[in-house]
Amino acid sequence: MRTITHLIDGEMTIGNGKTSAVFNPSTGNVIRHVEMASKTTVQQAIIAAKAAFPLWRDTPPAKRAQVLFRFKLLLEQHEEQIITLISEEHGKTREDSAGELKRGIENVDFATAAPELLKGEFSRNAGPEIDSWSDFQALGVVAGITPFNFPAMVPLWMYPLAIACGNTFILKPSERAPSSALYIAELFHQAGLPKGVLNIVNGDKEAVDCLLESPDVKALSFVGSTPTAEYIYSESTRRGKRVQALGGAKNHAVLMPDADLTHAASALMGAAYGSCGERCMAISVVVCVGDLVADALIEKLTPQIQALRIGAGTEHGLDMGPLVTKAHLEKVSGYITEGVNAGAKLIVDGRDLSVAGYENGFFIGGCLFDRVTPEMRIYREEIFGPVLCIVRVSNLEEAIALINAHEYGNGTCIFTNDGGVARLFANKIEVGMVGINVPLPVPVSYHSFGGWKHSLFGDLAAYGPDGVRFYTRRKTITQRWVKRESHEAAQFAFPSND
Ligand code: NAD
């Protein structure tokens, strides 16, 4: 059985031999092991990244972009292999893995624009014969820590742009789905990336803590659950590091009485049950404005949920695969029991699903709750499974107040045919990413991705324009060339254009 190692200074590196099991959630079997980096291994990666930095920083951005162009081509050529690795370890369907990879490649596209993105700003005659310009310079060694649910896309949100900006990078992928990140990093090296510019250390909290503690790591990008995000944010800021820590979510969709119900129902099916609900942008609550809307939605959704095609992620033509681990399956099932006990009405119960040929897989069918109220844990907490909760309200203001009172503010959407309602919603809602008749408003790579409240700790969102700002620091240079014959007397007043 293969053991996934680390990639340090361009070489596959074996650490101290401590490993963790990697499962195929569709079969429930251990399919490989992954090394768990010790402090010494992480330190090796930091040394490699630090050594590679001066040369990479001084490599012209256009040359860095050429490596990224070749990397993008290799990613496209090896799409099938990457999709297989994602689906094998995560369990999501092949079509979903393909979508994730495409959205990741989009970020490589954006990073190839490095020469344009790093052009800086220039002002001639900021003062008499004085020119001023701002440069956006690399930070040094930066690190990324990523979750299991987008094992290819989320790392690609981070390092292509960080590296295009002249930094060197250490990625700590999720120990639950580590293979695609390593495979993709090998492709980057085949594209001509110099050794040490991108390093991968596999591991868990021990590896992450080494990155947090090292004074050589200047910035951290994190994506994962909110408790870990809060930990990473506080430990990084305490040490003066730059940090962006993206956390969990509870995303609401508002369904207005004038909405196109057929469109809304099929959009909600994909957004709630795609990837088995294991997406930070998954819709997990529908706020129905009026009882008639709720009743009509239940009538539309129920047969569609019961007809979900569920099976092994590695097969074609399915709607939903399994959850990632047995422990997570038990956690999601526990939430369902708790919802029932709290008085919510379980309309569709997906528990006790058995998939023929995959009896040991971590499967659960789609679940639908009605009459969910804000005090219930199934409403307050992120379940991260295929569980959709219906909350009934009587008007739009009530819907907005409910969403704004929630701890999380990652994504939301509204289904309506009224432009005025949509405009008001987009303006008043305290959520970072908003869809209007679009259920998963994940910004494209040339915008930036980030929630509000407990869905993002830090000042800048991920990738896009905010990503460029995050991975560079501004330096402003003010210059004057003095003519020998025009020496001026000392000026003691603060310089101005008056
Ligand atoms: P997680 O927090 O368990 O793990 C994320 C990463 O942090 C992994 O690499 C893991 O090894 C590391 N980690 C875990 N516990 C740690 C600790 N105590 N100290 C240091 N490092 C630790 O998250 P997950 O289960 O892999 O991913 C699912 C979560 O990620 C969900 O909450 C989901 O909403 C969130 N997520 C958010 C976004 C976003 O953009 N906001 C995107 C994807 C996933």
mmCIF file of N, CA, C and O in Angstrom, residues 310-380:
data_model
loop_
_atom_site.group_PDB
_atom_site.id
_atom_site.type_symbol
_atom_site.label_atom_id
_atom_site.label_comp_id
_atom_site.label_asym_id
_atom_site.label_seq_id
_atom_site.Cartn_x
_atom_site.Cartn_y
_atom_site.Cartn_z
ATOM 1 N N ILE A 310 -27.298 7.895 -5.721
ATOM 2 C CA ILE A 310 -26.208 7.927 -4.739
ATOM 3 C C ILE A 310 -25.348 6.685 -4.915
ATOM 4 O O ILE A 310 -25.864 5.570 -5.035
ATOM 5 N N GLY A 311 -24.026 6.886 -4.952
ATOM 6 C CA GLY A 311 -23.149 5.732 -5.109
ATOM 7 C C GLY A 311 -21.696 6.136 -4.970
ATOM 8 O O GLY A 311 -21.389 7.249 -4.527
ATOM 9 N N ALA A 312 -20.807 5.215 -5.382
ATOM 10 C CA ALA A 312 -19.365 5.438 -5.227
ATOM 11 C C ALA A 312 -18.937 6.633 -6.056
ATOM 12 O O ALA A 312 -19.271 6.730 -7.243
ATOM 13 N N GLY A 313 -18.192 7.529 -5.417
ATOM 14 C CA GLY A 313 -17.753 8.750 -6.088
ATOM 15 C C GLY A 313 -16.949 8.479 -7.344
ATOM 16 O O GLY A 313 -16.925 9.296 -8.258
ATOM 17 N N THR A 314 -16.297 7.340 -7.396
ATOM 18 C CA THR A 314 -15.428 7.049 -8.541
ATOM 19 C C THR A 314 -16.214 6.629 -9.781
ATOM 20 O O THR A 314 -15.652 6.483 -10.851
ATOM 21 N N GLU A 315 -17.530 6.434 -9.642
ATOM 22 C CA GLU A 315 -18.336 6.035 -10.805
ATOM 23 C C GLU A 315 -18.926 7.266 -11.500
ATOM 24 O O GLU A 315 -18.961 8.350 -10.942
ATOM 25 N N HIS A 316 -19.400 7.053 -12.723
ATOM 26 C CA HIS A 316 -19.947 8.167 -13.502
ATOM 27 C C HIS A 316 -21.456 8.299 -13.308
ATOM 28 O O HIS A 316 -22.124 7.337 -12.937
ATOM 29 N N GLY A 317 -21.963 9.481 -13.578
ATOM 30 C CA GLY A 317 -23.403 9.685 -13.705
ATOM 31 C C GLY A 317 -24.182 9.676 -12.406
ATOM 32 O O GLY A 317 -25.366 9.355 -12.395
ATOM 33 N N LEU A 318 -23.558 10.041 -11.302
ATOM 34 C CA LEU A 318 -24.266 10.056 -10.014
ATOM 35 C C LEU A 318 -24.512 11.492 -9.551
ATOM 36 O O LEU A 318 -23.900 12.434 -10.045
ATOM 37 N N ASP A 319 -25.415 11.616 -8.575
ATOM 38 C CA ASP A 319 -25.687 12.941 -8.004
ATOM 39 C C ASP A 319 -24.878 13.156 -6.722
ATOM 40 O O ASP A 319 -24.498 14.273 -6.388
ATOM 41 N N MET A 320 -24.652 12.093 -5.988
ATOM 42 C CA MET A 320 -24.080 12.250 -4.640
ATOM 43 C C MET A 320 -23.260 11.024 -4.259
ATOM 44 O O MET A 320 -23.656 9.894 -4.561
ATOM 45 N N GLY A 321 -22.124 11.254 -3.622
ATOM 46 C CA GLY A 321 -21.316 10.161 -3.089
ATOM 47 C C GLY A 321 -21.511 10.061 -1.584
ATOM 48 O O GLY A 321 -22.496 10.574 -1.040
ATOM 49 N N PRO A 322 -20.566 9.428 -0.889
ATOM 50 C CA PRO A 322 -20.667 9.281 0.558
ATOM 51 C C PRO A 322 -20.126 10.495 1.307
ATOM 52 O O PRO A 322 -19.558 11.400 0.699
ATOM 53 N N LEU A 323 -20.266 10.485 2.624
ATOM 54 C CA LEU A 323 -19.566 11.454 3.477
ATOM 55 C C LEU A 323 -18.118 11.004 3.624
ATOM 56 O O LEU A 323 -17.768 9.874 3.295
ATOM 57 N N VAL A 324 -17.295 11.885 4.163
ATOM 58 C CA VAL A 324 -15.842 11.644 4.089
ATOM 59 C C VAL A 324 -15.337 10.556 5.043
ATOM 60 O O VAL A 324 -14.425 9.808 4.699
ATOM 61 N N THR A 325 -15.895 10.482 6.239
ATOM 62 C CA THR A 325 -15.418 9.469 7.198
ATOM 63 C C THR A 325 -16.615 8.872 7.947
ATOM 64 O O THR A 325 -17.709 9.442 7.956
ATOM 65 N N LYS A 326 -16.327 7.765 8.613
ATOM 66 C CA LYS A 326 -17.380 7.125 9.415
ATOM 67 C C LYS A 326 -17.765 8.060 10.574
ATOM 68 O O LYS A 326 -18.935 8.215 10.910
ATOM 69 N N ALA A 327 -16.747 8.694 11.153
ATOM 70 C CA ALA A 327 -17.016 9.593 12.286
ATOM 71 C C ALA A 327 -17.924 10.738 11.842
ATOM 72 O O ALA A 327 -18.840 11.149 12.566
ATOM 73 N N HIS A 328 -17.686 11.241 10.624
ATOM 74 C CA HIS A 328 -18.523 12.347 10.142
ATOM 75 C C HIS A 328 -19.945 11.863 9.862
ATOM 76 O O HIS A 328 -20.916 12.574 10.149
ATOM 77 N N LEU A 329 -20.058 10.631 9.340
ATOM 78 C CA LEU A 329 -21.390 10.053 9.100
ATOM 79 C C LEU A 329 -22.166 9.971 10.418
ATOM 80 O O LEU A 329 -23.353 10.325 10.493
ATOM 81 N N GLU A 330 -21.452 9.538 11.467
ATOM 82 C CA GLU A 330 -22.117 9.420 12.780
ATOM 83 C C GLU A 330 -22.529 10.804 13.300
ATOM 84 O O GLU A 330 -23.591 10.983 13.884
ATOM 85 N N LYS A 331 -21.684 11.789 13.047
ATOM 86 C CA LYS A 331 -21.987 13.152 13.514
ATOM 87 C C LYS A 331 -23.239 13.690 12.803
ATOM 88 O O LYS A 331 -24.153 14.236 13.443
ATOM 89 N N VAL A 332 -23.291 13.494 11.483
ATOM 90 C CA VAL A 332 -24.433 14.000 10.713
ATOM 91 C C VAL A 332 -25.711 13.266 11.155
ATOM 92 O O VAL A 332 -26.760 13.893 11.381
ATOM 93 N N SER A 333 -25.613 11.936 11.329
ATOM 94 C CA SER A 333 -26.787 11.160 11.777
ATOM 95 C C SER A 333 -27.242 11.648 13.154
ATOM 96 O O SER A 333 -28.442 11.722 13.435
ATOM 97 N N GLY A 334 -26.276 11.992 13.989
ATOM 98 C CA GLY A 334 -26.578 12.495 15.334
ATOM 99 C C GLY A 334 -27.371 13.793 15.273
ATOM 100 O O GLY A 334 -28.321 14.013 16.037
ATOM 101 N N TYR A 335 -27.010 14.666 14.336
ATOM 102 C CA TYR A 335 -27.751 15.928 14.175
ATOM 103 C C TYR A 335 -29.202 15.647 13.786
ATOM 104 O O TYR A 335 -30.126 16.332 14.226
ATOM 105 N N ILE A 336 -29.397 14.611 12.944
ATOM 106 C CA ILE A 336 -30.764 14.318 12.484
ATOM 107 C C ILE A 336 -31.615 13.838 13.667
ATOM 108 O O ILE A 336 -32.743 14.310 13.872
ATOM 109 N N THR A 337 -31.048 12.967 14.465
ATOM 110 C CA THR A 337 -31.769 12.496 15.653
ATOM 111 C C THR A 337 -32.105 13.687 16.550
ATOM 112 O O THR A 337 -33.226 13.814 17.058
ATOM 113 N N GLU A 338 -31.115 14.557 16.697
ATOM 114 C CA GLU A 338 -31.319 15.709 17.574
ATOM 115 C C GLU A 338 -32.403 16.649 17.041
ATOM 116 O O GLU A 338 -33.224 17.176 17.807
ATOM 117 N N GLY A 339 -32.437 16.831 15.718
ATOM 118 C CA GLY A 339 -33.463 17.679 15.101
ATOM 119 C C GLY A 339 -34.849 17.125 15.362
ATOM 120 O O GLY A 339 -35.777 17.879 15.707
ATOM 121 N N VAL A 340 -34.976 15.814 15.218
ATOM 122 C CA VAL A 340 -36.275 15.172 15.460
ATOM 123 C C VAL A 340 -36.670 15.384 16.926
ATOM 124 O O VAL A 340 -37.796 15.787 17.238
ATOM 125 N N ASN A 341 -35.699 15.155 17.827
ATOM 126 C CA ASN A 341 -35.990 15.298 19.258
ATOM 127 C C ASN A 341 -36.361 16.737 19.629
ATOM 128 O O ASN A 341 -37.126 16.965 20.557
ATOM 129 N N ALA A 342 -35.787 17.687 18.878
ATOM 130 C CA ALA A 342 -36.073 19.102 19.189
ATOM 131 C C ALA A 342 -37.417 19.554 18.631
ATOM 132 O O ALA A 342 -37.836 20.688 18.849
ATOM 133 N N GLY A 343 -38.064 18.702 17.819
ATOM 134 C CA GLY A 343 -39.412 19.039 17.342
ATOM 135 C C GLY A 343 -39.491 19.428 15.880
ATOM 136 O O GLY A 343 -40.567 19.777 15.394
ATOM 137 N N ALA A 344 -38.361 19.372 15.158
ATOM 138 C CA ALA A 344 -38.442 19.651 13.716
ATOM 139 C C ALA A 344 -39.084 18.452 13.029
ATOM 140 O O ALA A 344 -39.027 17.332 13.540
ATOM 141 N N LYS A 345 -39.715 18.727 11.863
ATOM 142 C CA LYS A 345 -40.449 17.650 11.178
ATOM 143 C C LYS A 345 -39.547 17.071 10.085
ATOM 144 O O LYS A 345 -39.179 17.782 9.136
ATOM 145 N N LEU A 346 -39.171 15.807 10.242
ATOM 146 C CA LEU A 346 -38.279 15.168 9.260
ATOM 147 C C LEU A 346 -39.127 14.642 8.101
ATOM 148 O O LEU A 346 -39.812 13.629 8.219
ATOM 149 N N ILE A 347 -39.065 15.348 6.981
ATOM 150 C CA ILE A 347 -39.899 14.992 5.821
ATOM 151 C C ILE A 347 -39.250 13.854 5.034
ATOM 152 O O ILE A 347 -39.911 12.931 4.590
ATOM 153 N N VAL A 348 -37.932 13.954 4.821
ATOM 154 C CA VAL A 348 -37.216 12.862 4.149
ATOM 155 C C VAL A 348 -36.061 12.452 5.058
ATOM 156 O O VAL A 348 -35.271 13.297 5.488
ATOM 157 N N ASP A 349 -35.988 11.157 5.350
ATOM 158 C CA ASP A 349 -34.954 10.629 6.245
ATOM 159 C C ASP A 349 -33.983 9.785 5.422
ATOM 160 O O ASP A 349 -34.354 8.733 4.903
ATOM 161 N N GLY A 350 -32.749 10.248 5.300
ATOM 162 C CA GLY A 350 -31.776 9.525 4.465
ATOM 163 C C GLY A 350 -30.911 8.549 5.242
ATOM 164 O O GLY A 350 -29.989 7.957 4.677
ATOM 165 N N ARG A 351 -31.182 8.397 6.525
ATOM 166 C CA ARG A 351 -30.339 7.499 7.321
ATOM 167 C C ARG A 351 -30.573 6.044 6.903
ATOM 168 O O ARG A 351 -31.561 5.723 6.270
ATOM 169 N N ASP A 352 -29.645 5.196 7.299
ATOM 170 C CA ASP A 352 -29.744 3.753 7.017
ATOM 171 C C ASP A 352 -29.784 3.446 5.524
ATOM 172 O O ASP A 352 -30.444 2.511 5.086
ATOM 173 N N LEU A 353 -29.086 4.258 4.753
ATOM 174 C CA LEU A 353 -29.005 3.969 3.318
ATOM 175 C C LEU A 353 -27.921 2.926 3.078
ATOM 176 O O LEU A 353 -26.828 3.025 3.645
ATOM 177 N N SER A 354 -28.213 1.950 2.268
ATOM 178 C CA SER A 354 -27.186 0.971 1.907
ATOM 179 C C SER A 354 -27.048 0.983 0.391
ATOM 180 O O SER A 354 -28.039 0.932 -0.329
ATOM 181 N N VAL A 355 -25.795 1.101 -0.084
ATOM 182 C CA VAL A 355 -25.553 1.130 -1.523
ATOM 183 C C VAL A 355 -25.020 -0.240 -1.934
ATOM 184 O O VAL A 355 -23.996 -0.695 -1.397
ATOM 185 N N ALA A 356 -25.703 -0.886 -2.861
ATOM 186 C CA ALA A 356 -25.327 -2.257 -3.260
ATOM 187 C C ALA A 356 -23.885 -2.289 -3.755
ATOM 188 O O ALA A 356 -23.479 -1.473 -4.584
ATOM 189 N N GLY A 357 -23.118 -3.219 -3.233
ATOM 190 C CA GLY A 357 -21.707 -3.354 -3.615
ATOM 191 C C GLY A 357 -20.793 -2.469 -2.784
ATOM 192 O O GLY A 357 -19.569 -2.594 -2.841
ATOM 193 N N TYR A 358 -21.372 -1.533 -2.029
ATOM 194 C CA TYR A 358 -20.568 -0.595 -1.209
ATOM 195 C C TYR A 358 -21.149 -0.526 0.204
ATOM 196 O O TYR A 358 -21.327 0.555 0.761
ATOM 197 N N GLU A 359 -21.436 -1.699 0.759
ATOM 198 C CA GLU A 359 -22.165 -1.751 2.031
ATOM 199 C C GLU A 359 -21.370 -1.135 3.188
ATOM 200 O O GLU A 359 -21.952 -0.724 4.193
ATOM 201 N N ASN A 360 -20.049 -1.067 3.058
ATOM 202 C CA ASN A 360 -19.264 -0.477 4.154
ATOM 203 C C ASN A 360 -18.920 0.999 3.930
ATOM 204 O O ASN A 360 -18.145 1.581 4.686
ATOM 205 N N GLY A 361 -19.466 1.564 2.847
ATOM 206 C CA GLY A 361 -19.195 2.981 2.565
ATOM 207 C C GLY A 361 -19.928 3.889 3.548
ATOM 208 O O GLY A 361 -20.857 3.465 4.236
ATOM 209 N N PHE A 362 -19.506 5.162 3.577
ATOM 210 C CA PHE A 362 -20.043 6.102 4.581
ATOM 211 C C PHE A 362 -21.224 6.879 3.988
ATOM 212 O O PHE A 362 -21.205 8.113 3.884
ATOM 213 N N PHE A 363 -22.258 6.133 3.586
ATOM 214 C CA PHE A 363 -23.362 6.744 2.838
ATOM 215 C C PHE A 363 -24.503 7.212 3.725
ATOM 216 O O PHE A 363 -24.805 6.592 4.744
ATOM 217 N N ILE A 364 -25.124 8.271 3.260
ATOM 218 C CA ILE A 364 -26.373 8.751 3.869
ATOM 219 C C ILE A 364 -27.172 9.382 2.732
ATOM 220 O O ILE A 364 -26.582 9.994 1.828
ATOM 221 N N GLY A 365 -28.465 9.219 2.744
ATOM 222 C CA GLY A 365 -29.290 9.831 1.697
ATOM 223 C C GLY A 365 -29.611 11.275 2.042
ATOM 224 O O GLY A 365 -29.318 11.760 3.139
ATOM 225 N N GLY A 366 -30.252 11.953 1.103
ATOM 226 C CA GLY A 366 -30.655 13.340 1.351
ATOM 227 C C GLY A 366 -31.717 13.413 2.445
ATOM 228 O O GLY A 366 -32.582 12.541 2.545
ATOM 229 N N CYS A 367 -31.634 14.439 3.281
ATOM 230 C CA CYS A 367 -32.600 14.613 4.377
ATOM 231 C C CYS A 367 -33.244 15.992 4.241
ATOM 232 O O CYS A 367 -32.568 16.962 3.845
ATOM 233 N N LEU A 368 -34.517 16.067 4.594
ATOM 234 C CA LEU A 368 -35.222 17.354 4.546
ATOM 235 C C LEU A 368 -36.005 17.545 5.840
ATOM 236 O O LEU A 368 -36.804 16.679 6.222
ATOM 237 N N PHE A 369 -35.758 18.660 6.492
ATOM 238 C CA PHE A 369 -36.489 19.027 7.710
ATOM 239 C C PHE A 369 -37.407 20.215 7.426
ATOM 240 O O PHE A 369 -36.988 21.174 6.761
ATOM 241 N N ASP A 370 -38.604 20.179 7.983
ATOM 242 C CA ASP A 370 -39.486 21.356 7.955
ATOM 243 C C ASP A 370 -39.693 21.823 9.400
ATOM 244 O O ASP A 370 -39.370 21.099 10.349
ATOM 245 N N ARG A 371 -40.244 23.021 9.542
ATOM 246 C CA ARG A 371 -40.583 23.592 10.862
ATOM 247 C C ARG A 371 -39.345 23.664 11.769
ATOM 248 O O ARG A 371 -39.398 23.345 12.953
ATOM 249 N N VAL A 372 -38.226 24.060 11.166
ATOM 250 C CA VAL A 372 -36.992 24.262 11.941
ATOM 251 C C VAL A 372 -37.056 25.677 12.527
ATOM 252 O O VAL A 372 -37.522 26.606 11.856
ATOM 253 N N THR A 373 -36.610 25.824 13.756
ATOM 254 C CA THR A 373 -36.639 27.160 14.389
ATOM 255 C C THR A 373 -35.219 27.566 14.812
ATOM 256 O O THR A 373 -34.349 26.703 14.995
ATOM 257 N N PRO A 374 -34.993 28.889 14.964
ATOM 258 C CA PRO A 374 -33.623 29.377 15.185
ATOM 259 C C PRO A 374 -32.936 28.854 16.449
ATOM 260 O O PRO A 374 -31.705 28.886 16.529
ATOM 261 N N GLU A 375 -33.701 28.369 17.445
ATOM 262 C CA GLU A 375 -33.033 27.879 18.666
ATOM 263 C C GLU A 375 -32.429 26.494 18.466
ATOM 264 O O GLU A 375 -31.591 26.059 19.246
ATOM 265 N N MET A 376 -32.886 25.781 17.461
ATOM 266 C CA MET A 376 -32.450 24.378 17.308
ATOM 267 C C MET A 376 -30.990 24.297 16.868
ATOM 268 O O MET A 376 -30.535 25.099 16.056
ATOM 269 N N ARG A 377 -30.296 23.273 17.367
ATOM 270 C CA ARG A 377 -28.885 23.103 16.975
ATOM 271 C C ARG A 377 -28.750 22.838 15.482
ATOM 272 O O ARG A 377 -27.775 23.245 14.856
ATOM 273 N N ILE A 378 -29.739 22.122 14.905
ATOM 274 C CA ILE A 378 -29.647 21.851 13.458
ATOM 275 C C ILE A 378 -29.741 23.141 12.649
ATOM 276 O O ILE A 378 -29.349 23.173 11.490
ATOM 277 N N TYR A 379 -30.273 24.202 13.267
ATOM 278 C CA TYR A 379 -30.291 25.496 12.578
ATOM 279 C C TYR A 379 -29.001 26.279 12.870
ATOM 280 O O TYR A 379 -28.406 26.881 11.981
ATOM 281 N N ARG A 380 -28.564 26.257 14.097
ATOM 282 C CA ARG A 380 -27.446 27.117 14.495
ATOM 283 C C ARG A 380 -26.098 26.625 13.982
ATOM 284 O O ARG A 380 -25.223 27.404 13.633
#
